[in-house]
């Protein structure tokens, strides 16, 4: 059965390693924070200028001066630090952030990503996404395998304006975990009960399937 | 040397039509509420505004958009604003969208006297159109120019009469960068103290960058996304 | 995640011959005394040292020069050191002198992921020899490259177990810049506290930049020029 | 009579204006701080990372962590701030420092300055001098009119390696105050009792003398 959003986040959380500095984008990526494995110490970066992001505040304890990059009220954890936006993107650009998780409208088999603009519709802007994808050492995309029309979001070539090129390393969808390799998408795991055939049918870009593809474990 | 102004109206009195102004803040966090209100009251028009966001309907830079005071916005993200969208689609408003880190670093470059910086953000995208590209160590970078703004308007938590500023939490964001970048920098603060009261080790913006300072009034500090959890 | 090391010897254990290292401090102010002592004891050789100054005879980097551990110094000012002068004149030591602001900014560039910066410092002088020159707004600038150092060794006043650092007064100088610039950054501190004890608004170097931290011992903090006035 | 070092400093101090941020070099420039006119509020920048430098500490109150760019123990005044060296030179480069006063070995009639190196002798390095002269809006040189051999230090062309080009605006020596103009050194004032002829004889570069040259006032 296909994963729900929380399960996608939970699967991504398995990629975390102790000591990682992690930037989580808006949407499903934000949920990853709820599934950090026990014994793993991870520091969350919010690109508006915070290391050490904590959970939402308790009701009545919201602080207007303390928000994340999604403009949500948050808290900090012990060891946190605040800094300006130039330093924040400086540390991103310098590769100090170990893992970036973000959403996407489209990803292609080279690792190009499109997630900021739909021509003809409203343009909201790229925010920090272009900086993140241009600089991050390790980018995992969390997204649905297909768009609301049922069309594959894993493409031979992106159709929407790009956010960055050859940057995505891994994709976790409701159906599968895939790596981006020199030869295209490589299927690593499938959601429990989801067939390889279904993943093949919903992947428009080149898909490499080798041997038995195991089911995800949580 | 007196940098202290009575209020926002006095501090922004010489900002006139067609000025290029920077406005600190991220979303509605750390925005110069008093100066925005004074600019709306003054009715100055055809402004070019450099600010990460464009406020929301009825708050922040949204108030200036309602009065059609803005000719051009230079921002990284402009969602959450119906009036903005209307003006953009009708052609009343010009918008230049640039990556958030590029925006921040172009401010810093101005404050640090660096005419240009290199960033990989936007390589391979439409942001790179018409810009100089250059390879260092096998990686492609865009050359982006420092901003050149007439005024920078920032909001700090505390400030002193010499113009030294301290920010609170994530309300820091673009404020110290823009404070460095303006030909004239105007700072509004929640608390204005005599020079010497702030710890010199804790100052985020040294007073040399700040030309005018005043104590703001009635900060609303509207929250854009009130997300909470329940106490168990 | 454990960044806390027992002492300097443990923190620098993997610095080997031919390493490129940055050392924080200005003159003898804010220098990593414990790490320098450990490097001397370890006897590692052929080092390239990036540091604003080269210490004095018998203190600071001067101790490493006495042991002939330094192959090349990259500095802005190297006066006040007879052994340094002797090695330089005898050809044992290679020296690259660069303007102080260029040195600082090349560190910052590394920490901010910017491969190069532009500065007017050195235009029309021998510092410009062989470097790319470029005009912006009618003014000439040199393009200077970000440093690429294996290790950055810095000294802070206080630090926490997550690697967050706070500096005291002018002992800040190059330390936060080099802390950002090392592939591996080692920080020695006068006081090491648990994560959460430092005010997040007052941290100068966020822990993300610091890989190893330890509490230094017996800081001598030698004063280079003791200038005083008499109480009247 | 020729000025002493303190009088040179005193004359330069007359150039200070209320609200100026000023960087004073090592040597005679440092002495300028002792002659700041009453009613004039000036903030001293030390390029190692301080705005608001105060006088030397009282005996026994020296703080090893608090030094100026000459490595001397100092104090701070109320309103001071500390910052790193990149910000320090950033504010210099951005022209935020209103006045820079420094010493020189040679200045030429174009405003080129040499003050960091004597080939064949020990090279100590330029420290922050090249940054300062390349960026400062207003540079006053404080120096002796001649070197110890009696040779003019105001030259048609510098003989020593340059620190910067076309940057010096004004020179104050023990004999004279001179501006650098498009046409060469322009004599503005002479030290009390010093003749125009003496200044002419000790100035190797092109010197413009127009009308009566007044004596300096203090």
PDB file of C-alpha atoms in Angstrom, chain C residues 12 15 19-27 29-40 44 47-55 60-62 64-65 69-70 72-75 103 107 147 149-155 171-179 181-182 184 186 188:
ATOM      1  CA  UNK C  12      45.337  17.998  16.896  1.00  0.00           C
ATOM      2  CA  UNK C  15      47.456  17.126  11.895  1.00  0.00           C
ATOM      3  CA  UNK C  19      49.204  20.349   6.436  1.00  0.00           C
ATOM      4  CA  UNK C  20      47.756  23.776   5.664  1.00  0.00           C
ATOM      5  CA  UNK C  21      46.518  25.251   8.905  1.00  0.00           C
ATOM      6  CA  UNK C  22      44.898  28.498   9.917  1.00  0.00           C
ATOM      7  CA  UNK C  23      45.636  29.944  13.334  1.00  0.00           C
ATOM      8  CA  UNK C  24      43.397  32.622  14.829  1.00  0.00           C
ATOM      9  CA  UNK C  25      44.573  35.680  16.715  1.00  0.00           C
ATOM     10  CA  UNK C  26      45.906  39.154  16.087  1.00  0.00           C
ATOM     11  CA  UNK C  27      49.404  39.643  17.415  1.00  0.00           C
ATOM     12  CA  UNK C  29      45.715  38.436  21.295  1.00  0.00           C
ATOM     13  CA  UNK C  30      43.292  35.546  21.022  1.00  0.00           C
ATOM     14  CA  UNK C  31      45.813  32.963  19.858  1.00  0.00           C
ATOM     15  CA  UNK C  32      45.272  29.217  20.428  1.00  0.00           C
ATOM     16  CA  UNK C  33      48.047  28.784  22.985  1.00  0.00           C
ATOM     17  CA  UNK C  34      47.232  25.193  23.860  1.00  0.00           C
ATOM     18  CA  UNK C  35      47.119  23.954  20.288  1.00  0.00           C
ATOM     19  CA  UNK C  36      50.352  25.725  19.432  1.00  0.00           C
ATOM     20  CA  UNK C  37      52.033  24.034  22.399  1.00  0.00           C
ATOM     21  CA  UNK C  38      50.646  20.677  21.287  1.00  0.00           C
ATOM     22  CA  UNK C  39      51.836  21.191  17.706  1.00  0.00           C
ATOM     23  CA  UNK C  40      55.306  22.020  19.002  1.00  0.00           C
ATOM     24  CA  UNK C  44      54.793  18.155  12.975  1.00  0.00           C
ATOM     25  CA  UNK C  47      53.370  23.338   7.804  1.00  0.00           C
ATOM     26  CA  UNK C  48      51.785  26.120   5.812  1.00  0.00           C
ATOM     27  CA  UNK C  49      50.413  28.522   8.390  1.00  0.00           C
ATOM     28  CA  UNK C  50      47.783  31.131   7.590  1.00  0.00           C
ATOM     29  CA  UNK C  51      47.767  33.608  10.440  1.00  0.00           C
ATOM     30  CA  UNK C  52      47.724  37.395  10.548  1.00  0.00           C
ATOM     31  CA  UNK C  53      51.040  37.456  12.429  1.00  0.00           C
ATOM     32  CA  UNK C  54      53.834  35.049  13.181  1.00  0.00           C
ATOM     33  CA  UNK C  55      54.071  35.485  16.934  1.00  0.00           C
ATOM     34  CA  UNK C  60      52.790  32.137  19.802  1.00  0.00           C
ATOM     35  CA  UNK C  61      53.741  30.890  16.359  1.00  0.00           C
ATOM     36  CA  UNK C  62      57.271  31.982  17.244  1.00  0.00           C
ATOM     37  CA  UNK C  64      56.791  26.736  16.031  1.00  0.00           C
ATOM     38  CA  UNK C  65      59.301  28.786  14.061  1.00  0.00           C
ATOM     39  CA  UNK C  69      58.024  23.436  11.793  1.00  0.00           C
ATOM     40  CA  UNK C  70      56.811  26.076   9.385  1.00  0.00           C
ATOM     41  CA  UNK C  72      55.409  28.819   4.651  1.00  0.00           C
ATOM     42  CA  UNK C  73      53.707  31.701   6.432  1.00  0.00           C
ATOM     43  CA  UNK C  74      50.770  33.528   4.894  1.00  0.00           C
ATOM     44  CA  UNK C  75      50.350  36.700   6.938  1.00  0.00           C
ATOM     45  CA  UNK C 103      43.399  37.862   4.547  1.00  0.00           C
ATOM     46  CA  UNK C 107      38.790  33.363   5.249  1.00  0.00           C
ATOM     47  CA  UNK C 147      41.492  30.039   1.252  1.00  0.00           C
ATOM     48  CA  UNK C 149      42.864  25.083   4.611  1.00  0.00           C
ATOM     49  CA  UNK C 150      42.939  21.589   6.063  1.00  0.00           C
ATOM     50  CA  UNK C 151      42.551  22.737   9.641  1.00  0.00           C
ATOM     51  CA  UNK C 152      41.466  25.921  11.348  1.00  0.00           C
ATOM     52  CA  UNK C 153      42.614  26.336  14.929  1.00  0.00           C
ATOM     53  CA  UNK C 154      40.868  29.035  16.895  1.00  0.00           C
ATOM     54  CA  UNK C 155      40.633  30.319  20.425  1.00  0.00           C
ATOM     55  CA  UNK C 171      40.396  38.591  20.918  1.00  0.00           C
ATOM     56  CA  UNK C 172      37.649  37.958  18.369  1.00  0.00           C
ATOM     57  CA  UNK C 173      39.668  39.276  15.377  1.00  0.00           C
ATOM     58  CA  UNK C 174      40.300  36.463  12.848  1.00  0.00           C
ATOM     59  CA  UNK C 175      38.968  33.648  15.024  1.00  0.00           C
ATOM     60  CA  UNK C 176      35.350  33.521  13.831  1.00  0.00           C
ATOM     61  CA  UNK C 177      36.478  33.865  10.211  1.00  0.00           C
ATOM     62  CA  UNK C 178      38.957  31.032  10.407  1.00  0.00           C
ATOM     63  CA  UNK C 179      36.495  28.930  12.394  1.00  0.00           C
ATOM     64  CA  UNK C 181      37.002  28.336   6.897  1.00  0.00           C
ATOM     65  CA  UNK C 182      38.608  25.079   8.008  1.00  0.00           C
ATOM     66  CA  UNK C 184      38.258  20.640  10.210  1.00  0.00           C
ATOM     67  CA  UNK C 186      39.406  22.942  16.261  1.00  0.00           C
ATOM     68  CA  UNK C 188      40.075  25.830  22.334  1.00  0.00           C
TER      69      UNK C 188
END
